[in-house]
XYZ file of C-alpha atoms in Angstrom:
294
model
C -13.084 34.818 -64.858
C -12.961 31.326 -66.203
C -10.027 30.259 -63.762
C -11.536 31.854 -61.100
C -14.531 29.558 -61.956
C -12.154 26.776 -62.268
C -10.659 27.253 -59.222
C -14.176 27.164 -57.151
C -15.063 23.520 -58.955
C -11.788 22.324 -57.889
C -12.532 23.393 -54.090
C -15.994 22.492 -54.254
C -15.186 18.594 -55.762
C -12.433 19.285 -52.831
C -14.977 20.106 -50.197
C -17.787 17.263 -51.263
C -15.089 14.261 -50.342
C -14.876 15.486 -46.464
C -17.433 14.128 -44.404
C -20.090 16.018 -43.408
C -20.098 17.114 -40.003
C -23.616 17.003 -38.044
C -24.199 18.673 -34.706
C -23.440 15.441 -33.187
C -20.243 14.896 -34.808
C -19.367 18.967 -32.874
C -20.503 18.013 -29.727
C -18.240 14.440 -29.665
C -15.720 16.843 -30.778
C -15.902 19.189 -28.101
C -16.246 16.234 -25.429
C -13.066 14.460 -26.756
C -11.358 17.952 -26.530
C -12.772 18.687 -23.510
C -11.289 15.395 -22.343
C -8.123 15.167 -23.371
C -7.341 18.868 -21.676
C -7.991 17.348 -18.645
C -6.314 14.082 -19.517
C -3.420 16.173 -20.325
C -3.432 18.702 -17.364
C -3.872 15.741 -14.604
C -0.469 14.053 -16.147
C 1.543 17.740 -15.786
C 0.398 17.933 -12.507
C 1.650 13.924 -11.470
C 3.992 11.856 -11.909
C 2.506 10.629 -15.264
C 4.478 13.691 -16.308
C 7.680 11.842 -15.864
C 5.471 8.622 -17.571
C 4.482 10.252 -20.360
C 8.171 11.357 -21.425
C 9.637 7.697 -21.249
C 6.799 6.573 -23.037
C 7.377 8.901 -25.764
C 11.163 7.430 -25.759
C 9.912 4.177 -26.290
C 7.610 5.087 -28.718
C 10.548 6.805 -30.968
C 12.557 3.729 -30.026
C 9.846 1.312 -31.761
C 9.538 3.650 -34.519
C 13.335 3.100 -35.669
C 12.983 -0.862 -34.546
C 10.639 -0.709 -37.538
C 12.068 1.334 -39.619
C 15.240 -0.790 -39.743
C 12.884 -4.118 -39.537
C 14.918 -5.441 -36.508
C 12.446 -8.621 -36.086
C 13.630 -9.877 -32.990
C 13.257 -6.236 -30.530
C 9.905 -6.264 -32.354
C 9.307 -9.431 -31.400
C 10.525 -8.807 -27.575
C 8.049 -5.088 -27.609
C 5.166 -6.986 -28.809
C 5.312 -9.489 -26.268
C 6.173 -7.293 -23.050
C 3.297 -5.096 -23.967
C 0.520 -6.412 -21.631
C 2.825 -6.438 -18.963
C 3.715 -3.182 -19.421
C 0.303 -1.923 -19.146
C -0.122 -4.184 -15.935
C 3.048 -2.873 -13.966
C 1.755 0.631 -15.046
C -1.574 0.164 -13.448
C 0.275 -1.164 -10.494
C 2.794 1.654 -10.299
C 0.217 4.385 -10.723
C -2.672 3.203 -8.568
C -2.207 6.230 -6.137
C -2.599 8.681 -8.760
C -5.331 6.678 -10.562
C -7.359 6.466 -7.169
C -7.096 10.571 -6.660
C -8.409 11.076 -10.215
C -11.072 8.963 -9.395
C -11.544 10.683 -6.466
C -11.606 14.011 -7.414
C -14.687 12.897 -10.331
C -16.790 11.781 -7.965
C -16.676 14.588 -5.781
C -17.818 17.059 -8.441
C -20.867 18.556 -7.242
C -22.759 17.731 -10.923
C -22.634 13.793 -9.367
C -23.250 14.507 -5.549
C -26.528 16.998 -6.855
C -27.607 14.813 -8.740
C -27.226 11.489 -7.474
C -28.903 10.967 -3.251
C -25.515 9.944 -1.748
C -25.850 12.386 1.335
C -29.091 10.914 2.219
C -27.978 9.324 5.740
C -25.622 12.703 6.652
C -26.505 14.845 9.415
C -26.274 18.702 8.603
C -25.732 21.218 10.909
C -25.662 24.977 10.241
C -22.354 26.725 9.906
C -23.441 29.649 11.680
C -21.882 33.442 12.043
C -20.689 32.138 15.700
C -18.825 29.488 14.385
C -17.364 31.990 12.285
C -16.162 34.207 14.470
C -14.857 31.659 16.733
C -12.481 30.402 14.221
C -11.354 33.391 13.120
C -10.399 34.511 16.604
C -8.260 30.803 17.113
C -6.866 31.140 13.568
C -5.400 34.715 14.523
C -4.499 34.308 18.273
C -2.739 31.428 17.510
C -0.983 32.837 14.592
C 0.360 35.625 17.062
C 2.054 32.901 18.892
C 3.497 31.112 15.746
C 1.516 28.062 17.284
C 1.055 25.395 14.056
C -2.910 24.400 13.543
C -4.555 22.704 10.584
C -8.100 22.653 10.576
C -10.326 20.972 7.960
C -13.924 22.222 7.463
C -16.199 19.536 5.815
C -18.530 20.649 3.067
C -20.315 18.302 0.435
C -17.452 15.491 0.750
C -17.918 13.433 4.083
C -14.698 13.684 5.964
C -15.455 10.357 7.888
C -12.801 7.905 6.771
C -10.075 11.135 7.770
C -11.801 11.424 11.247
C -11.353 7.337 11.792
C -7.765 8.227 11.931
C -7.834 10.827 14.670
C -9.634 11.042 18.238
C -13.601 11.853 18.568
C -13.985 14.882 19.718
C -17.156 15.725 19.164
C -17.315 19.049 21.093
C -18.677 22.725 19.952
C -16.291 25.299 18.078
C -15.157 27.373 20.267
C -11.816 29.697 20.422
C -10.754 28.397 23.752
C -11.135 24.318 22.472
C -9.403 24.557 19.080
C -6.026 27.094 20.725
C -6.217 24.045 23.763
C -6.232 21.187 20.751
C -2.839 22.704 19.239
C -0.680 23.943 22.046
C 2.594 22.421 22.215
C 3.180 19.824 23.868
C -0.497 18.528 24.374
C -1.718 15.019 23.488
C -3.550 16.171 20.969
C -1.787 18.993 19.201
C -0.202 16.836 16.398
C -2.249 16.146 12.992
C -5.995 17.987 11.789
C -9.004 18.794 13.352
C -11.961 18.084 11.345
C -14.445 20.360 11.588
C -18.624 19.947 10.746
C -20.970 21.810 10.901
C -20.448 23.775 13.996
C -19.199 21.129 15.919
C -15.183 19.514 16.253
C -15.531 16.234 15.375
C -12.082 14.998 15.924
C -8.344 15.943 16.481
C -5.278 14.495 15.844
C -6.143 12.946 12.122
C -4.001 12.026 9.397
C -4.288 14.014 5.974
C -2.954 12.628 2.648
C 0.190 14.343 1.828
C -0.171 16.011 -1.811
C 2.588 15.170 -4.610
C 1.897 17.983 -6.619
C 5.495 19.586 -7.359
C 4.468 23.550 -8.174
C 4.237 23.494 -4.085
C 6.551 25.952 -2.705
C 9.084 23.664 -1.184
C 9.484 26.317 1.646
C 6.441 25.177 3.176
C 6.228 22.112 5.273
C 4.585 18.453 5.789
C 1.299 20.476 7.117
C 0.763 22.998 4.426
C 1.656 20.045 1.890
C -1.663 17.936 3.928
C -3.773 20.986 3.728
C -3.222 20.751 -0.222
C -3.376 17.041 -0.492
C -7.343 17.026 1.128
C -8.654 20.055 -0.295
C -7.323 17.700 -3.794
C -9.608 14.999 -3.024
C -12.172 16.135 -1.484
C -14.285 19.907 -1.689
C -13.584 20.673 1.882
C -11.705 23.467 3.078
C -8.204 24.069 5.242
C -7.311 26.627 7.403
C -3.394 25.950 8.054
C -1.025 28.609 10.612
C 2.725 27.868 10.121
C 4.189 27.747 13.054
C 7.378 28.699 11.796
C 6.662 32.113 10.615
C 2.647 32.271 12.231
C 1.569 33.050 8.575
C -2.397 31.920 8.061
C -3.063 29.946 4.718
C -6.476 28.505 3.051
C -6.421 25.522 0.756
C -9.160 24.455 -1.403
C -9.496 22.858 -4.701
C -5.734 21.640 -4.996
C -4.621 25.569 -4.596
C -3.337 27.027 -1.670
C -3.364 31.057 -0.748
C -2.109 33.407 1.926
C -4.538 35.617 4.213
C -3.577 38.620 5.415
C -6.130 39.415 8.002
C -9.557 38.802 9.921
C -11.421 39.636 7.667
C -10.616 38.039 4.778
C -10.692 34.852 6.347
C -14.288 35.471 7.511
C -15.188 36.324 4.534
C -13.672 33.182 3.176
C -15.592 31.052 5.892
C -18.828 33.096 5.471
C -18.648 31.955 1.748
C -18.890 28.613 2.956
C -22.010 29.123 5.340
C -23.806 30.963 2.326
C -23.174 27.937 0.059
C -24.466 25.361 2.433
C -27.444 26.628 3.544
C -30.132 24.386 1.612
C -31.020 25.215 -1.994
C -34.614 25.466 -3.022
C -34.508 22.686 -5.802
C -36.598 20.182 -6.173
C -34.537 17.469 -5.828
C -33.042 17.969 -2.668
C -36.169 19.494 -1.246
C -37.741 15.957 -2.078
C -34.647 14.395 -0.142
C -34.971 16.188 2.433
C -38.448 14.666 2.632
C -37.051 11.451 2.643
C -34.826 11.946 5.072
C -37.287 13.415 7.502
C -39.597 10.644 6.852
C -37.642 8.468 7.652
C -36.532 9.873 11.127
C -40.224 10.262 11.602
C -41.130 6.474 11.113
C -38.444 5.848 13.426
């Protein structure tokens, strides 16, 4: 009984030297964590993959220079340092400007903060819906290659600057015309909002992300690569094997049939029909009183 007693003085002196820890202290804890997951999860996914394991080499490699106190490689590390870090800023600017990217067009920022303010909506309606889903289809019987990228929260406007304005209504007949072969207009996306084509022929960023199936080609790879920096959503038909695939949030997946892909698109008229909040019912004041001064 006495050791036992013992034994809990020991742990409790033990305990008193650690720092308490406050419900602050958990909640910086769970941010940091929180943090570096996705710290971690955005290198696997780059080429800061590849960084991270030659830095690691260099890090063992400056463990032995001072181990061994070799004075003059410390001497050389120490100094090449803050170019290092420059030429690494330099190198990595692509992936830095996609990270940045994808944080600001989380929907906590764009709910919160009025940057749609001077956007025109239009309704993604059940026509729109159908019409797409008959193009997607018809044109997948015919192994003819379309990529068409439906604009949600993100504007899509710097994308459309690259292609030709359009600016026509979603029909079935206008999007199988766009991407017949051999037509002026059949290469690159169409950008789609609201119920409305806005333009053809656009350029997509090309994703690096290596867990793509390297089957697929240059326009499945541009489906991925928007849908990464941006929330909108791709419809892609190969036109080697006529096989109909939906990207969105950096993931791409197969669709069998009609009707999943309408119910895939009908998802996307539920979620942007206009929420009942506060805040973007007083925005949408704004915005209306402004048109009305006008």
């Amino acid at each position: 009984m006495d050791i036992l007693l013992e034994v809990m003085d020991q742990l409790s002196s033990w305990l008193s030297l650690l720092p308490r820890i406050s419900l602050k202290n958990i909640v910086e804890i769970a941010i940091i964590s929180f943090l570096v997951y996705e710290l971690l999860v955005w290198i696997k996914n780059t080429r800061a993959w590849t960084l991270l394991k030659g830095l690691l080499v260099i890090f063992a490699f400056s463990v032995v220079v001072v181990l061994f106190k070799l004075d003059t490689i410390l001497w050389i590390l120490k100094n090449i340092t803050a170019i290092a870090v420059t030429a690494l800023l330099v190198v990595f600017q692509p992936e830095l400007r996609k990270a940045l990217e994808q944080l600001g067009s989380q929907n906590i920022i764009s709910s919160i903060l009025p940057m749609d303010q001077g956007k025109e909506t239009n309704g993604f309606n059940d026509r729109t819906v159908n019409e797409l889903v008959r193009a997607t289809f018809e044109m997948a019987k015919v192994k003819t290659g379309a990529l068409m990228v439906i604009e949600r929260g993100t504007s899509l406007k710097e994308i459309e600057r690259t292609g030709i304005e359009i600016n026509g209504l979603v029909t079935s007949q206008l999007l199988i015309n766009i991407f017949e072969h051999n037509t002026p207009l059949h290469d690159g996306a169409v950008v789609i909002r609201g119920n409305r084509v806005a333009a053809a022929t656009c350029y997509l960023p090309l994703s690096d992300n290596m867990s793509i199936n390297k089957a697929l080609g240059t326009r499945h790879r541009a489906a991925v690569g928007v849908s990464e920096t941006t929330d909108s959503l791709t419809v892609v038909v190969s036109e080697e094997t006529g096989r109909v695939s939906v990207a969105e949030g950096g993931s791409l997946k197969t669709v069998s049939d009609a009707e999943t892909l309408r119910s895939i698109l009908s998802g996307i008229r539920e979620v942007a029909e206009p929420s009942g909040s506060r805040f973007r019912l007083w925005k949408g004041r704004l915005i209306n009183g402004k048109k009305a001064d006008k």
